[in-house]
Amino acid sequence: MLALATRFLREPVSLRLAEEFLTVPVDTIDRCVADVCACAQHLGVAATPEIVERIAREHLLAIVNSAPPPRNSR
């Protein structure tokens, strides 16, 4: 039952983040959201959609901002 509740929590969050982070693969976004849910549950923090989305967004921003700059073709 917990897995079903977690899935219903993750899907809308993943969809909103996928619309925001178009350059990040959807699988990466789904995995990030799932990891945040698992971490929150492990720490005993209420994994509300707002909290999961906020933390996952920060992780995804770190991924996007850490990407190397594109090479210049000469």
PDB file of N, CA and C in Angstrom:
ATOM      1  N   MET A   1       0.827  -1.200   0.000  1.00  0.00           N
ATOM      2  CA  MET A   1       0.000   0.000   0.000  1.00  0.00           C
ATOM      3  C   MET A   1       0.866   1.258   0.000  1.00  0.00           C
ATOM      4  N   LEU A   2       1.981   1.205   0.726  1.00  0.00           N
ATOM      5  CA  LEU A   2       2.888   2.348   0.775  1.00  0.00           C
ATOM      6  C   LEU A   2       3.469   2.641  -0.596  1.00  0.00           C
ATOM      7  N   ALA A   3       3.779   1.583  -1.361  1.00  0.00           N
ATOM      8  CA  ALA A   3       4.330   1.781  -2.704  1.00  0.00           C
ATOM      9  C   ALA A   3       3.325   2.480  -3.611  1.00  0.00           C
ATOM     10  N   LEU A   4       2.064   2.141  -3.492  1.00  0.00           N
ATOM     11  CA  LEU A   4       1.032   2.778  -4.302  1.00  0.00           C
ATOM     12  C   LEU A   4       0.886   4.249  -3.932  1.00  0.00           C
ATOM     13  N   ALA A   5       0.899   4.551  -2.654  1.00  0.00           N
ATOM     14  CA  ALA A   5       0.801   5.946  -2.210  1.00  0.00           C
ATOM     15  C   ALA A   5       2.005   6.740  -2.666  1.00  0.00           C
ATOM     16  N   THR A   6       3.175   6.123  -2.619  1.00  0.00           N
ATOM     17  CA  THR A   6       4.397   6.804  -3.063  1.00  0.00           C
ATOM     18  C   THR A   6       4.334   7.076  -4.560  1.00  0.00           C
ATOM     19  N   ARG A   7       3.802   6.133  -5.340  1.00  0.00           N
ATOM     20  CA  ARG A   7       3.692   6.330  -6.782  1.00  0.00           C
ATOM     21  C   ARG A   7       2.767   7.507  -7.112  1.00  0.00           C
ATOM     22  N   PHE A   8       1.647   7.601  -6.392  1.00  0.00           N
ATOM     23  CA  PHE A   8       0.720   8.709  -6.631  1.00  0.00           C
ATOM     24  C   PHE A   8       1.327  10.035  -6.224  1.00  0.00           C
ATOM     25  N   LEU A   9       2.230  10.031  -5.272  1.00  0.00           N
ATOM     26  CA  LEU A   9       2.942  11.246  -4.868  1.00  0.00           C
ATOM     27  C   LEU A   9       3.969  11.627  -5.921  1.00  0.00           C
ATOM     28  N   ARG A  10       4.703  10.641  -6.435  1.00  0.00           N
ATOM     29  CA  ARG A  10       5.826  10.913  -7.326  1.00  0.00           C
ATOM     30  C   ARG A  10       5.408  11.343  -8.719  1.00  0.00           C
ATOM     31  N   GLU A  11       4.363  10.761  -9.277  1.00  0.00           N
ATOM     32  CA  GLU A  11       4.011  11.021 -10.668  1.00  0.00           C
ATOM     33  C   GLU A  11       3.718  12.490 -10.965  1.00  0.00           C
ATOM     34  N   PRO A  12       2.873  13.169 -10.190  1.00  0.00           N
ATOM     35  CA  PRO A  12       2.624  14.587 -10.499  1.00  0.00           C
ATOM     36  C   PRO A  12       3.866  15.453 -10.315  1.00  0.00           C
ATOM     37  N   VAL A  13       4.666  15.134  -9.322  1.00  0.00           N
ATOM     38  CA  VAL A  13       5.891  15.895  -9.080  1.00  0.00           C
ATOM     39  C   VAL A  13       6.845  15.703 -10.255  1.00  0.00           C
ATOM     40  N   SER A  14       7.001  14.479 -10.705  1.00  0.00           N
ATOM     41  CA  SER A  14       7.882  14.197 -11.843  1.00  0.00           C
ATOM     42  C   SER A  14       7.403  14.922 -13.102  1.00  0.00           C
ATOM     43  N   LEU A  15       6.104  14.937 -13.314  1.00  0.00           N
ATOM     44  CA  LEU A  15       5.560  15.620 -14.501  1.00  0.00           C
ATOM     45  C   LEU A  15       5.840  17.122 -14.463  1.00  0.00           C
ATOM     46  N   ARG A  16       5.633  17.746 -13.306  1.00  0.00           N
ATOM     47  CA  ARG A  16       5.899  19.188 -13.198  1.00  0.00           C
ATOM     48  C   ARG A  16       7.374  19.492 -13.416  1.00  0.00           C
ATOM     49  N   LEU A  17       8.241  18.672 -12.838  1.00  0.00           N
ATOM     50  CA  LEU A  17       9.675  18.902 -12.986  1.00  0.00           C
ATOM     51  C   LEU A  17      10.149  18.616 -14.415  1.00  0.00           C
ATOM     52  N   ALA A  18       9.540  17.638 -15.082  1.00  0.00           N
ATOM     53  CA  ALA A  18       9.902  17.343 -16.467  1.00  0.00           C
ATOM     54  C   ALA A  18       9.561  18.512 -17.381  1.00  0.00           C
ATOM     55  N   GLU A  19       8.477  19.229 -17.083  1.00  0.00           N
ATOM     56  CA  GLU A  19       8.122  20.409 -17.869  1.00  0.00           C
ATOM     57  C   GLU A  19       9.119  21.546 -17.644  1.00  0.00           C
ATOM     58  N   GLU A  20       9.718  21.581 -16.468  1.00  0.00           N
ATOM     59  CA  GLU A  20      10.657  22.642 -16.124  1.00  0.00           C
ATOM     60  C   GLU A  20      12.076  22.341 -16.606  1.00  0.00           C
ATOM     61  N   PHE A  21      12.494  21.085 -16.520  1.00  0.00           N
ATOM     62  CA  PHE A  21      13.860  20.686 -16.860  1.00  0.00           C
ATOM     63  C   PHE A  21      13.837  19.888 -18.159  1.00  0.00           C
ATOM     64  N   LEU A  22      13.692  20.583 -19.267  1.00  0.00           N
ATOM     65  CA  LEU A  22      13.548  19.934 -20.568  1.00  0.00           C
ATOM     66  C   LEU A  22      14.828  19.251 -21.034  1.00  0.00           C
ATOM     67  N   THR A  23      15.990  19.678 -20.548  1.00  0.00           N
ATOM     68  CA  THR A  23      17.257  19.092 -20.988  1.00  0.00           C
ATOM     69  C   THR A  23      17.665  17.869 -20.171  1.00  0.00           C
ATOM     70  N   VAL A  24      16.947  17.581 -19.111  1.00  0.00           N
ATOM     71  CA  VAL A  24      17.262  16.435 -18.253  1.00  0.00           C
ATOM     72  C   VAL A  24      16.376  15.264 -18.670  1.00  0.00           C
ATOM     73  N   PRO A  25      16.978  14.088 -18.878  1.00  0.00           N
ATOM     74  CA  PRO A  25      16.152  12.923 -19.259  1.00  0.00           C
ATOM     75  C   PRO A  25      15.079  12.616 -18.212  1.00  0.00           C
ATOM     76  N   VAL A  26      13.928  12.183 -18.684  1.00  0.00           N
ATOM     77  CA  VAL A  26      12.792  11.891 -17.802  1.00  0.00           C
ATOM     78  C   VAL A  26      13.158  10.801 -16.789  1.00  0.00           C
ATOM     79  N   ASP A  27      13.945   9.828 -17.212  1.00  0.00           N
ATOM     80  CA  ASP A  27      14.363   8.772 -16.284  1.00  0.00           C
ATOM     81  C   ASP A  27      15.160   9.346 -15.113  1.00  0.00           C
ATOM     82  N   THR A  28      15.994  10.327 -15.399  1.00  0.00           N
ATOM     83  CA  THR A  28      16.786  10.963 -14.346  1.00  0.00           C
ATOM     84  C   THR A  28      15.886  11.718 -13.380  1.00  0.00           C
ATOM     85  N   ILE A  29      14.877  12.396 -13.914  1.00  0.00           N
ATOM     86  CA  ILE A  29      13.933  13.134 -13.068  1.00  0.00           C
ATOM     87  C   ILE A  29      13.154  12.161 -12.189  1.00  0.00           C
ATOM     88  N   ASP A  30      12.653  11.083 -12.783  1.00  0.00           N
ATOM     89  CA  ASP A  30      11.907  10.079 -12.003  1.00  0.00           C
ATOM     90  C   ASP A  30      12.767   9.484 -10.901  1.00  0.00           C
ATOM     91  N   ARG A  31      14.015   9.165 -11.223  1.00  0.00           N
ATOM     92  CA  ARG A  31      14.924   8.585 -10.229  1.00  0.00           C
ATOM     93  C   ARG A  31      15.211   9.582  -9.114  1.00  0.00           C
ATOM     94  N   CYS A  32      15.382  10.856  -9.465  1.00  0.00           N
ATOM     95  CA  CYS A  32      15.639  11.895  -8.472  1.00  0.00           C
ATOM     96  C   CYS A  32      14.456  12.026  -7.516  1.00  0.00           C
ATOM     97  N   VAL A  33      13.255  12.066  -8.050  1.00  0.00           N
ATOM     98  CA  VAL A  33      12.049  12.184  -7.221  1.00  0.00           C
ATOM     99  C   VAL A  33      11.904  10.952  -6.332  1.00  0.00           C
ATOM    100  N   ALA A  34      12.157   9.764  -6.879  1.00  0.00           N
ATOM    101  CA  ALA A  34      12.072   8.537  -6.086  1.00  0.00           C
ATOM    102  C   ALA A  34      13.111   8.549  -4.970  1.00  0.00           C
ATOM    103  N   ASP A  35      14.323   9.012  -5.269  1.00  0.00           N
ATOM    104  CA  ASP A  35      15.376   9.084  -4.249  1.00  0.00           C
ATOM    105  C   ASP A  35      15.002  10.045  -3.121  1.00  0.00           C
ATOM    106  N   VAL A  36      14.416  11.178  -3.478  1.00  0.00           N
ATOM    107  CA  VAL A  36      14.003  12.142  -2.460  1.00  0.00           C
ATOM    108  C   VAL A  36      12.911  11.539  -1.575  1.00  0.00           C
ATOM    109  N   CYS A  37      11.961  10.839  -2.179  1.00  0.00           N
ATOM    110  CA  CYS A  37      10.906  10.178  -1.390  1.00  0.00           C
ATOM    111  C   CYS A  37      11.502   9.158  -0.435  1.00  0.00           C
ATOM    112  N   ALA A  38      12.427   8.359  -0.935  1.00  0.00           N
ATOM    113  CA  ALA A  38      13.048   7.328  -0.098  1.00  0.00           C
ATOM    114  C   ALA A  38      13.847   7.958   1.041  1.00  0.00           C
ATOM    115  N   CYS A  39      14.578   9.014   0.744  1.00  0.00           N
ATOM    116  CA  CYS A  39      15.364   9.686   1.793  1.00  0.00           C
ATOM    117  C   CYS A  39      14.451  10.289   2.857  1.00  0.00           C
ATOM    118  N   ALA A  40      13.373  10.913   2.428  1.00  0.00           N
ATOM    119  CA  ALA A  40      12.442  11.515   3.384  1.00  0.00           C
ATOM    120  C   ALA A  40      11.839  10.444   4.286  1.00  0.00           C
ATOM    121  N   GLN A  41      11.431   9.336   3.699  1.00  0.00           N
ATOM    122  CA  GLN A  41      10.860   8.250   4.491  1.00  0.00           C
ATOM    123  C   GLN A  41      11.895   7.680   5.454  1.00  0.00           C
ATOM    124  N   HIS A  42      13.122   7.526   4.985  1.00  0.00           N
ATOM    125  CA  HIS A  42      14.192   6.997   5.828  1.00  0.00           C
ATOM    126  C   HIS A  42      14.463   7.910   7.026  1.00  0.00           C
ATOM    127  N   LEU A  43      14.396   9.218   6.789  1.00  0.00           N
ATOM    128  CA  LEU A  43      14.660  10.183   7.855  1.00  0.00           C
ATOM    129  C   LEU A  43      13.442  10.459   8.729  1.00  0.00           C
ATOM    130  N   GLY A  44      12.290   9.918   8.341  1.00  0.00           N
ATOM    131  CA  GLY A  44      11.075  10.130   9.120  1.00  0.00           C
ATOM    132  C   GLY A  44      10.428  11.482   8.861  1.00  0.00           C
ATOM    133  N   VAL A  45      10.763  12.092   7.731  1.00  0.00           N
ATOM    134  CA  VAL A  45      10.190  13.383   7.342  1.00  0.00           C
ATOM    135  C   VAL A  45       8.947  13.115   6.501  1.00  0.00           C
ATOM    136  N   ALA A  46       7.910  13.906   6.721  1.00  0.00           N
ATOM    137  CA  ALA A  46       6.695  13.765   5.922  1.00  0.00           C
ATOM    138  C   ALA A  46       7.011  14.126   4.476  1.00  0.00           C
ATOM    139  N   ALA A  47       6.850  13.176   3.573  1.00  0.00           N
ATOM    140  CA  ALA A  47       7.177  13.394   2.164  1.00  0.00           C
ATOM    141  C   ALA A  47       5.976  13.989   1.446  1.00  0.00           C
ATOM    142  N   THR A  48       5.682  15.255   1.722  1.00  0.00           N
ATOM    143  CA  THR A  48       4.579  15.919   1.034  1.00  0.00           C
ATOM    144  C   THR A  48       5.029  16.255  -0.382  1.00  0.00           C
ATOM    145  N   PRO A  49       4.098  16.407  -1.306  1.00  0.00           N
ATOM    146  CA  PRO A  49       4.488  16.754  -2.678  1.00  0.00           C
ATOM    147  C   PRO A  49       5.315  18.042  -2.746  1.00  0.00           C
ATOM    148  N   GLU A  50       4.982  19.007  -1.915  1.00  0.00           N
ATOM    149  CA  GLU A  50       5.711  20.285  -1.934  1.00  0.00           C
ATOM    150  C   GLU A  50       7.165  20.102  -1.514  1.00  0.00           C
ATOM    151  N   ILE A  51       7.379  19.331  -0.454  1.00  0.00           N
ATOM    152  CA  ILE A  51       8.740  19.111   0.035  1.00  0.00           C
ATOM    153  C   ILE A  51       9.541  18.288  -0.968  1.00  0.00           C
ATOM    154  N   VAL A  52       8.943  17.232  -1.489  1.00  0.00           N
ATOM    155  CA  VAL A  52       9.640  16.386  -2.464  1.00  0.00           C
ATOM    156  C   VAL A  52      10.001  17.197  -3.697  1.00  0.00           C
ATOM    157  N   GLU A  53       9.069  18.006  -4.186  1.00  0.00           N
ATOM    158  CA  GLU A  53       9.334  18.804  -5.381  1.00  0.00           C
ATOM    159  C   GLU A  53      10.452  19.821  -5.130  1.00  0.00           C
ATOM    160  N   ARG A  54      10.441  20.460  -3.990  1.00  0.00           N
ATOM    161  CA  ARG A  54      11.453  21.465  -3.679  1.00  0.00           C
ATOM    162  C   ARG A  54      12.852  20.852  -3.614  1.00  0.00           C
ATOM    163  N   ILE A  55      12.970  19.719  -2.926  1.00  0.00           N
ATOM    164  CA  ILE A  55      14.281  19.080  -2.793  1.00  0.00           C
ATOM    165  C   ILE A  55      14.743  18.512  -4.137  1.00  0.00           C
ATOM    166  N   ALA A  56      13.837  17.868  -4.856  1.00  0.00           N
ATOM    167  CA  ALA A  56      14.195  17.312  -6.163  1.00  0.00           C
ATOM    168  C   ALA A  56      14.604  18.427  -7.125  1.00  0.00           C
ATOM    169  N   ARG A  57      13.924  19.568  -7.074  1.00  0.00           N
ATOM    170  CA  ARG A  57      14.280  20.699  -7.933  1.00  0.00           C
ATOM    171  C   ARG A  57      15.712  21.163  -7.647  1.00  0.00           C
ATOM    172  N   GLU A  58      16.080  21.226  -6.381  1.00  0.00           N
ATOM    173  CA  GLU A  58      17.442  21.630  -6.027  1.00  0.00           C
ATOM    174  C   GLU A  58      18.465  20.631  -6.557  1.00  0.00           C
ATOM    175  N   HIS A  59      18.167  19.350  -6.460  1.00  0.00           N
ATOM    176  CA  HIS A  59      19.076  18.325  -6.996  1.00  0.00           C
ATOM    177  C   HIS A  59      19.200  18.450  -8.509  1.00  0.00           C
ATOM    178  N   LEU A  60      18.075  18.668  -9.186  1.00  0.00           N
ATOM    179  CA  LEU A  60      18.102  18.793 -10.641  1.00  0.00           C
ATOM    180  C   LEU A  60      18.826  20.066 -11.078  1.00  0.00           C
ATOM    181  N   LEU A  61      18.655  21.142 -10.326  1.00  0.00           N
ATOM    182  CA  LEU A  61      19.407  22.367 -10.636  1.00  0.00           C
ATOM    183  C   LEU A  61      20.908  22.123 -10.517  1.00  0.00           C
ATOM    184  N   ALA A  62      21.310  21.353  -9.526  1.00  0.00           N
ATOM    185  CA  ALA A  62      22.726  21.022  -9.367  1.00  0.00           C
ATOM    186  C   ALA A  62      23.227  20.213 -10.558  1.00  0.00           C
ATOM    187  N   ILE A  63      22.405  19.291 -11.043  1.00  0.00           N
ATOM    188  CA  ILE A  63      22.791  18.499 -12.213  1.00  0.00           C
ATOM    189  C   ILE A  63      22.955  19.393 -13.430  1.00  0.00           C
ATOM    190  N   VAL A  64      21.991  20.268 -13.656  1.00  0.00           N
ATOM    191  CA  VAL A  64      22.032  21.150 -14.830  1.00  0.00           C
ATOM    192  C   VAL A  64      23.211  22.117 -14.735  1.00  0.00           C
ATOM    193  N   ASN A  65      23.428  22.689 -13.562  1.00  0.00           N
ATOM    194  CA  ASN A  65      24.495  23.678 -13.406  1.00  0.00           C
ATOM    195  C   ASN A  65      25.887  23.063 -13.384  1.00  0.00           C
ATOM    196  N   SER A  66      25.994  21.765 -13.154  1.00  0.00           N
ATOM    197  CA  SER A  66      27.311  21.135 -13.121  1.00  0.00           C
ATOM    198  C   SER A  66      27.721  20.560 -14.470  1.00  0.00           C
ATOM    199  N   ALA A  67      26.854  20.650 -15.449  1.00  0.00           N
ATOM    200  CA  ALA A  67      27.182  20.131 -16.779  1.00  0.00           C
ATOM    201  C   ALA A  67      28.288  20.973 -17.395  1.00  0.00           C
ATOM    202  N   PRO A  68      29.220  20.327 -18.080  1.00  0.00           N
ATOM    203  CA  PRO A  68      30.294  21.097 -18.713  1.00  0.00           C
ATOM    204  C   PRO A  68      29.735  21.979 -19.821  1.00  0.00           C
ATOM    205  N   PRO A  69      30.385  23.106 -20.068  1.00  0.00           N
ATOM    206  CA  PRO A  69      29.905  23.983 -21.141  1.00  0.00           C
ATOM    207  C   PRO A  69      30.082  23.303 -22.498  1.00  0.00           C
ATOM    208  N   PRO A  70      29.240  23.654 -23.454  1.00  0.00           N
ATOM    209  CA  PRO A  70      29.364  23.039 -24.784  1.00  0.00           C
ATOM    210  C   PRO A  70      30.690  23.441 -25.425  1.00  0.00           C
ATOM    211  N   ARG A  71      31.229  22.529 -26.221  1.00  0.00           N
ATOM    212  CA  ARG A  71      32.479  22.822 -26.945  1.00  0.00           C
ATOM    213  C   ARG A  71      32.209  23.757 -28.091  1.00  0.00           C
ATOM    214  N   ASN A  72      33.153  24.652 -28.318  1.00  0.00           N
ATOM    215  CA  ASN A  72      33.064  25.539 -29.484  1.00  0.00           C
ATOM    216  C   ASN A  72      33.663  24.822 -30.672  1.00  0.00           C
ATOM    217  N   SER A  73      32.952  24.807 -31.763  1.00  0.00           N
ATOM    218  CA  SER A  73      33.510  24.206 -32.976  1.00  0.00           C
ATOM    219  C   SER A  73      34.259  25.277 -33.746  1.00  0.00           C
ATOM    220  N   ARG A  74      35.465  24.955 -34.102  1.00  0.00           N
ATOM    221  CA  ARG A  74      36.306  25.936 -34.803  1.00  0.00           C
ATOM    222  C   ARG A  74      36.400  25.640 -36.251  1.00  0.00           C
TER     223      ARG A  74
END
